[in-house]
Amino acid sequence: MIYLKTDEEIELMRESNLLVARTLAEVGKIVKPGVTTLELDKVAEEFIRSNDAIPSFLGYGGFPNSICTSVNDQVVHGIPSDKELKEGDIVSVDCGVLKNGFHGDSCYTFCVGEVSSEIMSLLKTTKESLYKGIEAAKVGGRLGDIGYAVQSYCEAKGYSVVREFVGHGIGHDMHEDPMVPNYGRRGNGVLLKDGMVIAIEPMINLGKKDVYLQPDGWTAVTADHKYAAHYEHTVAIRKGKTDILSSFEYVEQVLGNKAI
Ligand code: MG
Ligand code: MG
């Protein structure tokens, strides 16, 4: 069942998503060699709670922390740990909050110090593909248009698209219908309607598309151990315009010329 949102509900969802955006900026302030992902988690949780919201991920299906931190070959759902980040690493920080009864959800992949140009290209392409997907998310279009836009853009540059994890509808529940794959065929799938709110989140691999789950039951890792990137926005599909409810503006203000 797809729940269409009213204008009032979309404004509440914007509040949740802007809090996610500001949380990612707080995390971005301390991403550097020597910091642990548990320290990033602590900053995120405290910031979310100090803004009268609840971390959506904490306890979700038993997830132990407030953010997912996926380092290097970890694709998604990495569990924060006491291992220090080091120069040249990348870390995707996926964050969700529940505020006023609605969830926000967004993810940004950060560089730790200087990363190689090969990895920087992967990050740039993945982030650009997110905006290609958003451009395709128009009233009257189809879900497959979004996946096609992401997939064709990334594959043309030699990268591969993860199949096992996808974007999703979002609202009172963090994961609602429909599923939003990052691959697909144009003109295929669910009709996009005014009032749909979806999280679009390309997970793109430098090498092959295959991933496997680590024994912790959460962390997805690339099978070839090449790096993976992940960017996510929550988007409202409205007549006239596609409205990005989350934002990278805050995080990129913090990063300055180190923004992806
Ligand atoms: Mg997310
Ligand atoms: Mg999501």
mmCIF file with all atom_site columns, N, CA and C in Angstrom, residues 133-204:
data_model
loop_
_atom_site.group_PDB
_atom_site.id
_atom_site.type_symbol
_atom_site.label_atom_id
_atom_site.label_alt_id
_atom_site.label_comp_id
_atom_site.label_asym_id
_atom_site.label_entity_id
_atom_site.label_seq_id
_atom_site.pdbx_PDB_ins_code
_atom_site.Cartn_x
_atom_site.Cartn_y
_atom_site.Cartn_z
_atom_site.occupancy
_atom_site.B_iso_or_equiv
_atom_site.pdbx_formal_charge
_atom_site.auth_seq_id
_atom_site.auth_comp_id
_atom_site.auth_asym_id
_atom_site.auth_atom_id
_atom_site.pdbx_PDB_model_num
ATOM 1   N N  . GLY A 1 133 ? 18.406 10.341 -10.784 1.00 0.00 ? 133 GLY A N  1
ATOM 2   C CA . GLY A 1 133 ? 17.220 9.612  -10.331 1.00 0.00 ? 133 GLY A CA 1
ATOM 3   C C  . GLY A 1 133 ? 16.126 10.571 -9.891  1.00 0.00 ? 133 GLY A C  1
ATOM 4   N N  . ILE A 1 134 ? 16.511 11.618 -9.183  1.00 0.00 ? 134 ILE A N  1
ATOM 5   C CA . ILE A 1 134 ? 15.528 12.597 -8.695  1.00 0.00 ? 134 ILE A CA 1
ATOM 6   C C  . ILE A 1 134 ? 14.856 13.305 -9.874  1.00 0.00 ? 134 ILE A C  1
ATOM 7   N N  . GLU A 1 135 ? 15.665 13.659 -10.896 1.00 0.00 ? 135 GLU A N  1
ATOM 8   C CA . GLU A 1 135 ? 15.102 14.306 -12.104 1.00 0.00 ? 135 GLU A CA 1
ATOM 9   C C  . GLU A 1 135 ? 14.046 13.442 -12.770 1.00 0.00 ? 135 GLU A C  1
ATOM 10  N N  . ALA A 1 136 ? 14.227 12.133 -12.652 1.00 0.00 ? 136 ALA A N  1
ATOM 11  C CA . ALA A 1 136 ? 13.299 11.197 -13.309 1.00 0.00 ? 136 ALA A CA 1
ATOM 12  C C  . ALA A 1 136 ? 12.059 10.927 -12.459 1.00 0.00 ? 136 ALA A C  1
ATOM 13  N N  . ALA A 1 137 ? 12.057 11.399 -11.230 1.00 0.00 ? 137 ALA A N  1
ATOM 14  C CA . ALA A 1 137 ? 10.942 11.129 -10.318 1.00 0.00 ? 137 ALA A CA 1
ATOM 15  C C  . ALA A 1 137 ? 9.860  12.189 -10.494 1.00 0.00 ? 137 ALA A C  1
ATOM 16  N N  . LYS A 1 138 ? 9.087  12.041 -11.569 1.00 0.00 ? 138 LYS A N  1
ATOM 17  C CA . LYS A 1 138 ? 8.101  13.063 -11.923 1.00 0.00 ? 138 LYS A CA 1
ATOM 18  C C  . LYS A 1 138 ? 6.707  12.471 -11.948 1.00 0.00 ? 138 LYS A C  1
ATOM 19  N N  . VAL A 1 139 ? 5.706  13.274 -11.585 1.00 0.00 ? 139 VAL A N  1
ATOM 20  C CA . VAL A 1 139 ? 4.311  12.850 -11.688 1.00 0.00 ? 139 VAL A CA 1
ATOM 21  C C  . VAL A 1 139 ? 4.049  12.360 -13.108 1.00 0.00 ? 139 VAL A C  1
ATOM 22  N N  . GLY A 1 140 ? 3.452  11.175 -13.209 1.00 0.00 ? 140 GLY A N  1
ATOM 23  C CA . GLY A 1 140 ? 3.145  10.623 -14.528 1.00 0.00 ? 140 GLY A CA 1
ATOM 24  C C  . GLY A 1 140 ? 4.235  9.701  -15.049 1.00 0.00 ? 140 GLY A C  1
ATOM 25  N N  . GLY A 1 141 ? 5.418  9.767  -14.430 1.00 0.00 ? 141 GLY A N  1
ATOM 26  C CA . GLY A 1 141 ? 6.486  8.836  -14.799 1.00 0.00 ? 141 GLY A CA 1
ATOM 27  C C  . GLY A 1 141 ? 6.274  7.497  -14.109 1.00 0.00 ? 141 GLY A C  1
ATOM 28  N N  . ARG A 1 142 ? 7.220  6.622  -14.278 1.00 0.00 ? 142 ARG A N  1
ATOM 29  C CA . ARG A 1 142 ? 7.151  5.296  -13.655 1.00 0.00 ? 142 ARG A CA 1
ATOM 30  C C  . ARG A 1 142 ? 8.379  5.088  -12.782 1.00 0.00 ? 142 ARG A C  1
ATOM 31  N N  . LEU A 1 143 ? 8.215  4.195  -11.826 1.00 0.00 ? 143 LEU A N  1
ATOM 32  C CA . LEU A 1 143 ? 9.316  3.873  -10.918 1.00 0.00 ? 143 LEU A CA 1
ATOM 33  C C  . LEU A 1 143 ? 10.568 3.437  -11.685 1.00 0.00 ? 143 LEU A C  1
ATOM 34  N N  . GLY A 1 144 ? 10.358 2.681  -12.759 1.00 0.00 ? 144 GLY A N  1
ATOM 35  C CA . GLY A 1 144 ? 11.493 2.189  -13.548 1.00 0.00 ? 144 GLY A CA 1
ATOM 36  C C  . GLY A 1 144 ? 12.309 3.311  -14.171 1.00 0.00 ? 144 GLY A C  1
ATOM 37  N N  . ASP A 1 145 ? 11.694 4.476  -14.351 1.00 0.00 ? 145 ASP A N  1
ATOM 38  C CA . ASP A 1 145 ? 12.422 5.625  -14.920 1.00 0.00 ? 145 ASP A CA 1
ATOM 39  C C  . ASP A 1 145 ? 13.550 6.056  -13.978 1.00 0.00 ? 145 ASP A C  1
ATOM 40  N N  . ILE A 1 146 ? 13.263 5.963  -12.667 1.00 0.00 ? 146 ILE A N  1
ATOM 41  C CA . ILE A 1 146 ? 14.258 6.371  -11.664 1.00 0.00 ? 146 ILE A CA 1
ATOM 42  C C  . ILE A 1 146 ? 15.441 5.402  -11.697 1.00 0.00 ? 146 ILE A C  1
ATOM 43  N N  . GLY A 1 147 ? 15.116 4.112  -11.616 1.00 0.00 ? 147 GLY A N  1
ATOM 44  C CA . GLY A 1 147 ? 16.170 3.098  -11.632 1.00 0.00 ? 147 GLY A CA 1
ATOM 45  C C  . GLY A 1 147 ? 16.990 3.145  -12.914 1.00 0.00 ? 147 GLY A C  1
ATOM 46  N N  . TYR A 1 148 ? 16.292 3.358  -14.021 1.00 0.00 ? 148 TYR A N  1
ATOM 47  C CA . TYR A 1 148 ? 16.997 3.439  -15.303 1.00 0.00 ? 148 TYR A CA 1
ATOM 48  C C  . TYR A 1 148 ? 17.978 4.609  -15.317 1.00 0.00 ? 148 TYR A C  1
ATOM 49  N N  . ALA A 1 149 ? 17.512 5.744  -14.794 1.00 0.00 ? 149 ALA A N  1
ATOM 50  C CA . ALA A 1 149 ? 18.360 6.950  -14.799 1.00 0.00 ? 149 ALA A CA 1
ATOM 51  C C  . ALA A 1 149 ? 19.632 6.716  -13.987 1.00 0.00 ? 149 ALA A C  1
ATOM 52  N N  . VAL A 1 150 ? 19.487 6.095  -12.825 1.00 0.00 ? 150 VAL A N  1
ATOM 53  C CA . VAL A 1 150 ? 20.656 5.838  -11.967 1.00 0.00 ? 150 VAL A CA 1
ATOM 54  C C  . VAL A 1 150 ? 21.571 4.810  -12.631 1.00 0.00 ? 150 VAL A C  1
ATOM 55  N N  . GLN A 1 151 ? 20.986 3.721  -13.031 1.00 0.00 ? 151 GLN A N  1
ATOM 56  C CA . GLN A 1 151 ? 21.773 2.605  -13.575 1.00 0.00 ? 151 GLN A CA 1
ATOM 57  C C  . GLN A 1 151 ? 22.519 2.998  -14.847 1.00 0.00 ? 151 GLN A C  1
ATOM 58  N N  . SER A 1 152 ? 21.824 3.643  -15.780 1.00 0.00 ? 152 SER A N  1
ATOM 59  C CA . SER A 1 152 ? 22.464 3.942  -17.059 1.00 0.00 ? 152 SER A CA 1
ATOM 60  C C  . SER A 1 152 ? 23.620 4.930  -16.845 1.00 0.00 ? 152 SER A C  1
ATOM 61  N N  . TYR A 1 153 ? 23.425 5.884  -15.925 1.00 0.00 ? 153 TYR A N  1
ATOM 62  C CA . TYR A 1 153 ? 24.472 6.873  -15.662 1.00 0.00 ? 153 TYR A CA 1
ATOM 63  C C  . TYR A 1 153 ? 25.726 6.217  -15.063 1.00 0.00 ? 153 TYR A C  1
ATOM 64  N N  . CYS A 1 154 ? 25.511 5.322  -14.104 1.00 0.00 ? 154 CYS A N  1
ATOM 65  C CA . CYS A 1 154 ? 26.656 4.708  -13.407 1.00 0.00 ? 154 CYS A CA 1
ATOM 66  C C  . CYS A 1 154 ? 27.340 3.640  -14.261 1.00 0.00 ? 154 CYS A C  1
ATOM 67  N N  . GLU A 1 155 ? 26.549 2.845  -14.953 1.00 0.00 ? 155 GLU A N  1
ATOM 68  C CA . GLU A 1 155 ? 27.153 1.778  -15.757 1.00 0.00 ? 155 GLU A CA 1
ATOM 69  C C  . GLU A 1 155 ? 27.941 2.340  -16.935 1.00 0.00 ? 155 GLU A C  1
ATOM 70  N N  . ALA A 1 156 ? 27.494 3.482  -17.466 1.00 0.00 ? 156 ALA A N  1
ATOM 71  C CA . ALA A 1 156 ? 28.226 4.117  -18.580 1.00 0.00 ? 156 ALA A CA 1
ATOM 72  C C  . ALA A 1 156 ? 29.647 4.492  -18.144 1.00 0.00 ? 156 ALA A C  1
ATOM 73  N N  . LYS A 1 157 ? 29.827 4.694  -16.836 1.00 0.00 ? 157 LYS A N  1
ATOM 74  C CA . LYS A 1 157 ? 31.167 5.050  -16.325 1.00 0.00 ? 157 LYS A CA 1
ATOM 75  C C  . LYS A 1 157 ? 31.904 3.835  -15.778 1.00 0.00 ? 157 LYS A C  1
ATOM 76  N N  . GLY A 1 158 ? 31.330 2.650  -15.983 1.00 0.00 ? 158 GLY A N  1
ATOM 77  C CA . GLY A 1 158 ? 32.039 1.425  -15.616 1.00 0.00 ? 158 GLY A CA 1
ATOM 78  C C  . GLY A 1 158 ? 31.774 0.926  -14.203 1.00 0.00 ? 158 GLY A C  1
ATOM 79  N N  . TYR A 1 159 ? 30.862 1.585  -13.498 1.00 0.00 ? 159 TYR A N  1
ATOM 80  C CA . TYR A 1 159 ? 30.548 1.143  -12.141 1.00 0.00 ? 159 TYR A CA 1
ATOM 81  C C  . TYR A 1 159 ? 29.368 0.169  -12.170 1.00 0.00 ? 159 TYR A C  1
ATOM 82  N N  . SER A 1 160 ? 29.097 -0.450 -11.013 1.00 0.00 ? 160 SER A N  1
ATOM 83  C CA . SER A 1 160 ? 27.959 -1.373 -10.991 1.00 0.00 ? 160 SER A CA 1
ATOM 84  C C  . SER A 1 160 ? 26.984 -1.018 -9.872  1.00 0.00 ? 160 SER A C  1
ATOM 85  N N  . VAL A 1 161 ? 25.752 -1.449 -10.082 1.00 0.00 ? 161 VAL A N  1
ATOM 86  C CA . VAL A 1 161 ? 24.636 -1.078 -9.214  1.00 0.00 ? 161 VAL A CA 1
ATOM 87  C C  . VAL A 1 161 ? 24.256 -2.266 -8.331  1.00 0.00 ? 161 VAL A C  1
ATOM 88  N N  . VAL A 1 162 ? 24.241 -2.021 -7.027  1.00 0.00 ? 162 VAL A N  1
ATOM 89  C CA . VAL A 1 162 ? 23.841 -3.064 -6.070  1.00 0.00 ? 162 VAL A CA 1
ATOM 90  C C  . VAL A 1 162 ? 22.357 -3.385 -6.264  1.00 0.00 ? 162 VAL A C  1
ATOM 91  N N  . ARG A 1 163 ? 22.043 -4.655 -6.259  1.00 0.00 ? 163 ARG A N  1
ATOM 92  C CA . ARG A 1 163 ? 20.653 -5.082 -6.479  1.00 0.00 ? 163 ARG A CA 1
ATOM 93  C C  . ARG A 1 163 ? 19.915 -5.414 -5.186  1.00 0.00 ? 163 ARG A C  1
ATOM 94  N N  . GLU A 1 164 ? 20.660 -5.868 -4.179  1.00 0.00 ? 164 GLU A N  1
ATOM 95  C CA . GLU A 1 164 ? 20.036 -6.423 -2.962  1.00 0.00 ? 164 GLU A CA 1
ATOM 96  C C  . GLU A 1 164 ? 19.407 -5.357 -2.069  1.00 0.00 ? 164 GLU A C  1
ATOM 97  N N  . PHE A 1 165 ? 19.840 -4.103 -2.224  1.00 0.00 ? 165 PHE A N  1
ATOM 98  C CA . PHE A 1 165 ? 19.310 -3.037 -1.376  1.00 0.00 ? 165 PHE A CA 1
ATOM 99  C C  . PHE A 1 165 ? 18.786 -1.921 -2.262  1.00 0.00 ? 165 PHE A C  1
ATOM 100 N N  . VAL A 1 166 ? 17.654 -1.347 -1.860  1.00 0.00 ? 166 VAL A N  1
ATOM 101 C CA . VAL A 1 166 ? 16.956 -0.396 -2.724  1.00 0.00 ? 166 VAL A CA 1
ATOM 102 C C  . VAL A 1 166 ? 16.407 0.764  -1.894  1.00 0.00 ? 166 VAL A C  1
ATOM 103 N N  . GLY A 1 167 ? 15.975 1.808  -2.578  1.00 0.00 ? 167 GLY A N  1
ATOM 104 C CA . GLY A 1 167 ? 15.264 2.892  -1.911  1.00 0.00 ? 167 GLY A CA 1
ATOM 105 C C  . GLY A 1 167 ? 13.835 2.451  -1.579  1.00 0.00 ? 167 GLY A C  1
ATOM 106 N N  . HIS A 1 168 ? 13.039 3.409  -1.072  1.00 0.00 ? 168 HIS A N  1
ATOM 107 C CA . HIS A 1 168 ? 11.757 3.013  -0.473  1.00 0.00 ? 168 HIS A CA 1
ATOM 108 C C  . HIS A 1 168 ? 10.852 4.213  -0.268  1.00 0.00 ? 168 HIS A C  1
ATOM 109 N N  . GLY A 1 169 ? 9.547  3.916  -0.170  1.00 0.00 ? 169 GLY A N  1
ATOM 110 C CA . GLY A 1 169 ? 8.622  4.931  0.323   1.00 0.00 ? 169 GLY A CA 1
ATOM 111 C C  . GLY A 1 169 ? 8.945  5.220  1.777   1.00 0.00 ? 169 GLY A C  1
ATOM 112 N N  . ILE A 1 170 ? 8.543  6.397  2.250   1.00 0.00 ? 170 ILE A N  1
ATOM 113 C CA . ILE A 1 170 ? 8.844  6.781  3.641   1.00 0.00 ? 170 ILE A CA 1
ATOM 114 C C  . ILE A 1 170 ? 7.740  7.699  4.146   1.00 0.00 ? 170 ILE A C  1
ATOM 115 N N  . GLY A 1 171 ? 7.453  7.624  5.448   1.00 0.00 ? 171 GLY A N  1
ATOM 116 C CA . GLY A 1 171 ? 6.406  8.456  6.040   1.00 0.00 ? 171 GLY A CA 1
ATOM 117 C C  . GLY A 1 171 ? 6.325  8.170  7.523   1.00 0.00 ? 171 GLY A C  1
ATOM 118 N N  . HIS A 1 172 ? 5.145  7.727  7.979   1.00 0.00 ? 172 HIS A N  1
ATOM 119 C CA . HIS A 1 172 ? 5.026  7.306  9.381   1.00 0.00 ? 172 HIS A CA 1
ATOM 120 C C  . HIS A 1 172 ? 5.938  6.119  9.651   1.00 0.00 ? 172 HIS A C  1
ATOM 121 N N  . ASP A 1 173 ? 6.159  5.299  8.632   1.00 0.00 ? 173 ASP A N  1
ATOM 122 C CA . ASP A 1 173 ? 7.135  4.206  8.736   1.00 0.00 ? 173 ASP A CA 1
ATOM 123 C C  . ASP A 1 173 ? 8.374  4.585  7.944   1.00 0.00 ? 173 ASP A C  1
ATOM 124 N N  . MET A 1 174 ? 9.532  4.096  8.428   1.00 0.00 ? 174 MET A N  1
ATOM 125 C CA . MET A 1 174 ? 10.766 4.423  7.728   1.00 0.00 ? 174 MET A CA 1
ATOM 126 C C  . MET A 1 174 ? 10.794 3.740  6.358   1.00 0.00 ? 174 MET A C  1
ATOM 127 N N  . HIS A 1 175 ? 10.289 2.527  6.308   1.00 0.00 ? 175 HIS A N  1
ATOM 128 C CA . HIS A 1 175 ? 10.248 1.818  5.031   1.00 0.00 ? 175 HIS A CA 1
ATOM 129 C C  . HIS A 1 175 ? 8.804  1.531  4.651   1.00 0.00 ? 175 HIS A C  1
ATOM 130 N N  . GLU A 1 176 ? 8.318  2.267  3.666   1.00 0.00 ? 176 GLU A N  1
ATOM 131 C CA . GLU A 1 176 ? 6.968  2.038  3.158   1.00 0.00 ? 176 GLU A CA 1
ATOM 132 C C  . GLU A 1 176 ? 7.079  1.591  1.704   1.00 0.00 ? 176 GLU A C  1
ATOM 133 N N  . ASP A 1 177 ? 5.959  1.173  1.153   1.00 0.00 ? 177 ASP A N  1
ATOM 134 C CA . ASP A 1 177 ? 5.908  0.899  -0.283  1.00 0.00 ? 177 ASP A CA 1
ATOM 135 C C  . ASP A 1 177 ? 5.970  2.236  -1.020  1.00 0.00 ? 177 ASP A C  1
ATOM 136 N N  . PRO A 1 178 ? 6.465  2.277  -2.239  1.00 0.00 ? 178 PRO A N  1
ATOM 137 C CA . PRO A 1 178 ? 7.025  1.159  -3.005  1.00 0.00 ? 178 PRO A CA 1
ATOM 138 C C  . PRO A 1 178 ? 8.523  1.007  -2.759  1.00 0.00 ? 178 PRO A C  1
ATOM 139 N N  . MET A 1 179 ? 9.072  -0.137 -3.144  1.00 0.00 ? 179 MET A N  1
ATOM 140 C CA . MET A 1 179 ? 10.522 -0.270 -3.208  1.00 0.00 ? 179 MET A CA 1
ATOM 141 C C  . MET A 1 179 ? 11.011 0.536  -4.415  1.00 0.00 ? 179 MET A C  1
ATOM 142 N N  . VAL A 1 180 ? 12.173 1.162  -4.260  1.00 0.00 ? 180 VAL A N  1
ATOM 143 C CA . VAL A 1 180 ? 12.707 2.036  -5.323  1.00 0.00 ? 180 VAL A CA 1
ATOM 144 C C  . VAL A 1 180 ? 14.091 1.534  -5.742  1.00 0.00 ? 180 VAL A C  1
ATOM 145 N N  . PRO A 1 181 ? 14.134 0.588  -6.676  1.00 0.00 ? 181 PRO A N  1
ATOM 146 C CA . PRO A 1 181 ? 15.436 0.033  -7.099  1.00 0.00 ? 181 PRO A CA 1
ATOM 147 C C  . PRO A 1 181 ? 16.272 1.072  -7.840  1.00 0.00 ? 181 PRO A C  1
ATOM 148 N N  . ASN A 1 182 ? 17.580 0.876  -7.800  1.00 0.00 ? 182 ASN A N  1
ATOM 149 C CA . ASN A 1 182 ? 18.513 1.738  -8.523  1.00 0.00 ? 182 ASN A CA 1
ATOM 150 C C  . ASN A 1 182 ? 18.850 1.172  -9.894  1.00 0.00 ? 182 ASN A C  1
ATOM 151 N N  . TYR A 1 183 ? 18.005 0.280  -10.362 1.00 0.00 ? 183 TYR A N  1
ATOM 152 C CA . TYR A 1 183 ? 18.141 -0.307 -11.697 1.00 0.00 ? 183 TYR A CA 1
ATOM 153 C C  . TYR A 1 183 ? 16.726 -0.477 -12.223 1.00 0.00 ? 183 TYR A C  1
ATOM 154 N N  . GLY A 1 184 ? 16.575 -0.561 -13.529 1.00 0.00 ? 184 GLY A N  1
ATOM 155 C CA . GLY A 1 184 ? 15.232 -0.755 -14.050 1.00 0.00 ? 184 GLY A CA 1
ATOM 156 C C  . GLY A 1 184 ? 15.117 -0.364 -15.506 1.00 0.00 ? 184 GLY A C  1
ATOM 157 N N  . ARG A 1 185 ? 13.885 -0.476 -15.974 1.00 0.00 ? 185 ARG A N  1
ATOM 158 C CA . ARG A 1 185 ? 13.606 -0.143 -17.372 1.00 0.00 ? 185 ARG A CA 1
ATOM 159 C C  . ARG A 1 185 ? 12.652 1.043  -17.431 1.00 0.00 ? 185 ARG A C  1
ATOM 160 N N  . ARG A 1 186 ? 12.895 1.928  -18.364 1.00 0.00 ? 186 ARG A N  1
ATOM 161 C CA . ARG A 1 186 ? 12.022 3.093  -18.528 1.00 0.00 ? 186 ARG A CA 1
ATOM 162 C C  . ARG A 1 186 ? 10.592 2.660  -18.813 1.00 0.00 ? 186 ARG A C  1
ATOM 163 N N  . GLY A 1 187 ? 9.629  3.358  -18.252 1.00 0.00 ? 187 GLY A N  1
ATOM 164 C CA . GLY A 1 187 ? 8.222  3.087  -18.539 1.00 0.00 ? 187 GLY A CA 1
ATOM 165 C C  . GLY A 1 187 ? 7.671  1.887  -17.790 1.00 0.00 ? 187 GLY A C  1
ATOM 166 N N  . ASN A 1 188 ? 8.498  1.308  -16.916 1.00 0.00 ? 188 ASN A N  1
ATOM 167 C CA . ASN A 1 188 ? 8.094  0.106  -16.184 1.00 0.00 ? 188 ASN A CA 1
ATOM 168 C C  . ASN A 1 188 ? 7.766  0.433  -14.728 1.00 0.00 ? 188 ASN A C  1
ATOM 169 N N  . GLY A 1 189 ? 6.877  -0.345 -14.144 1.00 0.00 ? 189 GLY A N  1
ATOM 170 C CA . GLY A 1 189 ? 6.659  -0.247 -12.702 1.00 0.00 ? 189 GLY A CA 1
ATOM 171 C C  . GLY A 1 189 ? 5.571  0.744  -12.318 1.00 0.00 ? 189 GLY A C  1
ATOM 172 N N  . VAL A 1 190 ? 5.499  0.997  -11.019 1.00 0.00 ? 190 VAL A N  1
ATOM 173 C CA . VAL A 1 190 ? 4.436  1.813  -10.413 1.00 0.00 ? 190 VAL A CA 1
ATOM 174 C C  . VAL A 1 190 ? 4.405  3.222  -11.018 1.00 0.00 ? 190 VAL A C  1
ATOM 175 N N  . LEU A 1 191 ? 3.194  3.719  -11.237 1.00 0.00 ? 191 LEU A N  1
ATOM 176 C CA . LEU A 1 191 ? 2.991  5.082  -11.723 1.00 0.00 ? 191 LEU A CA 1
ATOM 177 C C  . LEU A 1 191 ? 3.301  6.070  -10.595 1.00 0.00 ? 191 LEU A C  1
ATOM 178 N N  . LEU A 1 192 ? 4.082  7.095  -10.894 1.00 0.00 ? 192 LEU A N  1
ATOM 179 C CA . LEU A 1 192 ? 4.460  8.082  -9.874  1.00 0.00 ? 192 LEU A CA 1
ATOM 180 C C  . LEU A 1 192 ? 3.358  9.135  -9.756  1.00 0.00 ? 192 LEU A C  1
ATOM 181 N N  . LYS A 1 193 ? 2.897  9.328  -8.522  1.00 0.00 ? 193 LYS A N  1
ATOM 182 C CA . LYS A 1 193 ? 1.748  10.209 -8.305  1.00 0.00 ? 193 LYS A CA 1
ATOM 183 C C  . LYS A 1 193 ? 2.085  11.365 -7.381  1.00 0.00 ? 193 LYS A C  1
ATOM 184 N N  . ASP A 1 194 ? 1.332  12.424 -7.533  1.00 0.00 ? 194 ASP A N  1
ATOM 185 C CA . ASP A 1 194 ? 1.413  13.587 -6.651  1.00 0.00 ? 194 ASP A CA 1
ATOM 186 C C  . ASP A 1 194 ? 1.215  13.135 -5.201  1.00 0.00 ? 194 ASP A C  1
ATOM 187 N N  . GLY A 1 195 ? 2.142  13.499 -4.327  1.00 0.00 ? 195 GLY A N  1
ATOM 188 C CA . GLY A 1 195 ? 2.005  13.147 -2.908  1.00 0.00 ? 195 GLY A CA 1
ATOM 189 C C  . GLY A 1 195 ? 2.817  11.933 -2.483  1.00 0.00 ? 195 GLY A C  1
ATOM 190 N N  . MET A 1 196 ? 3.463  11.273 -3.448  1.00 0.00 ? 196 MET A N  1
ATOM 191 C CA . MET A 1 196 ? 4.347  10.158 -3.069  1.00 0.00 ? 196 MET A CA 1
ATOM 192 C C  . MET A 1 196 ? 5.633  10.734 -2.474  1.00 0.00 ? 196 MET A C  1
ATOM 193 N N  . VAL A 1 197 ? 6.089  10.129 -1.379  1.00 0.00 ? 197 VAL A N  1
ATOM 194 C CA . VAL A 1 197 ? 7.378  10.525 -0.800  1.00 0.00 ? 197 VAL A CA 1
ATOM 195 C C  . VAL A 1 197 ? 8.263  9.286  -0.762  1.00 0.00 ? 197 VAL A C  1
ATOM 196 N N  . ILE A 1 198 ? 9.417  9.399  -1.404  1.00 0.00 ? 198 ILE A N  1
ATOM 197 C CA . ILE A 1 198 ? 10.311 8.237  -1.520  1.00 0.00 ? 198 ILE A CA 1
ATOM 198 C C  . ILE A 1 198 ? 11.753 8.628  -1.183  1.00 0.00 ? 198 ILE A C  1
ATOM 199 N N  . ALA A 1 199 ? 12.483 7.648  -0.685  1.00 0.00 ? 199 ALA A N  1
ATOM 200 C CA . ALA A 1 199 ? 13.920 7.807  -0.480  1.00 0.00 ? 199 ALA A CA 1
ATOM 201 C C  . ALA A 1 199 ? 14.610 7.152  -1.670  1.00 0.00 ? 199 ALA A C  1
ATOM 202 N N  . ILE A 1 200 ? 15.407 7.965  -2.380  1.00 0.00 ? 200 ILE A N  1
ATOM 203 C CA . ILE A 1 200 ? 16.186 7.454  -3.515  1.00 0.00 ? 200 ILE A CA 1
ATOM 204 C C  . ILE A 1 200 ? 17.619 7.335  -3.019  1.00 0.00 ? 200 ILE A C  1
ATOM 205 N N  . GLU A 1 201 ? 18.232 6.165  -3.184  1.00 0.00 ? 201 GLU A N  1
ATOM 206 C CA . GLU A 1 201 ? 19.540 5.963  -2.553  1.00 0.00 ? 201 GLU A CA 1
ATOM 207 C C  . GLU A 1 201 ? 20.432 5.007  -3.336  1.00 0.00 ? 201 GLU A C  1
ATOM 208 N N  . PRO A 1 202 ? 21.097 5.548  -4.371  1.00 0.00 ? 202 PRO A N  1
ATOM 209 C CA . PRO A 1 202 ? 22.016 4.706  -5.141  1.00 0.00 ? 202 PRO A CA 1
ATOM 210 C C  . PRO A 1 202 ? 23.148 4.156  -4.270  1.00 0.00 ? 202 PRO A C  1
ATOM 211 N N  . MET A 1 203 ? 23.349 2.849  -4.371  1.00 0.00 ? 203 MET A N  1
ATOM 212 C CA . MET A 1 203 ? 24.516 2.193  -3.760  1.00 0.00 ? 203 MET A CA 1
ATOM 213 C C  . MET A 1 203 ? 25.318 1.637  -4.926  1.00 0.00 ? 203 MET A C  1
ATOM 214 N N  . ILE A 1 204 ? 26.486 2.233  -5.157  1.00 0.00 ? 204 ILE A N  1
ATOM 215 C CA . ILE A 1 204 ? 27.233 1.996  -6.400  1.00 0.00 ? 204 ILE A CA 1
ATOM 216 C C  . ILE A 1 204 ? 28.629 1.467  -6.068  1.00 0.00 ? 204 ILE A C  1
#
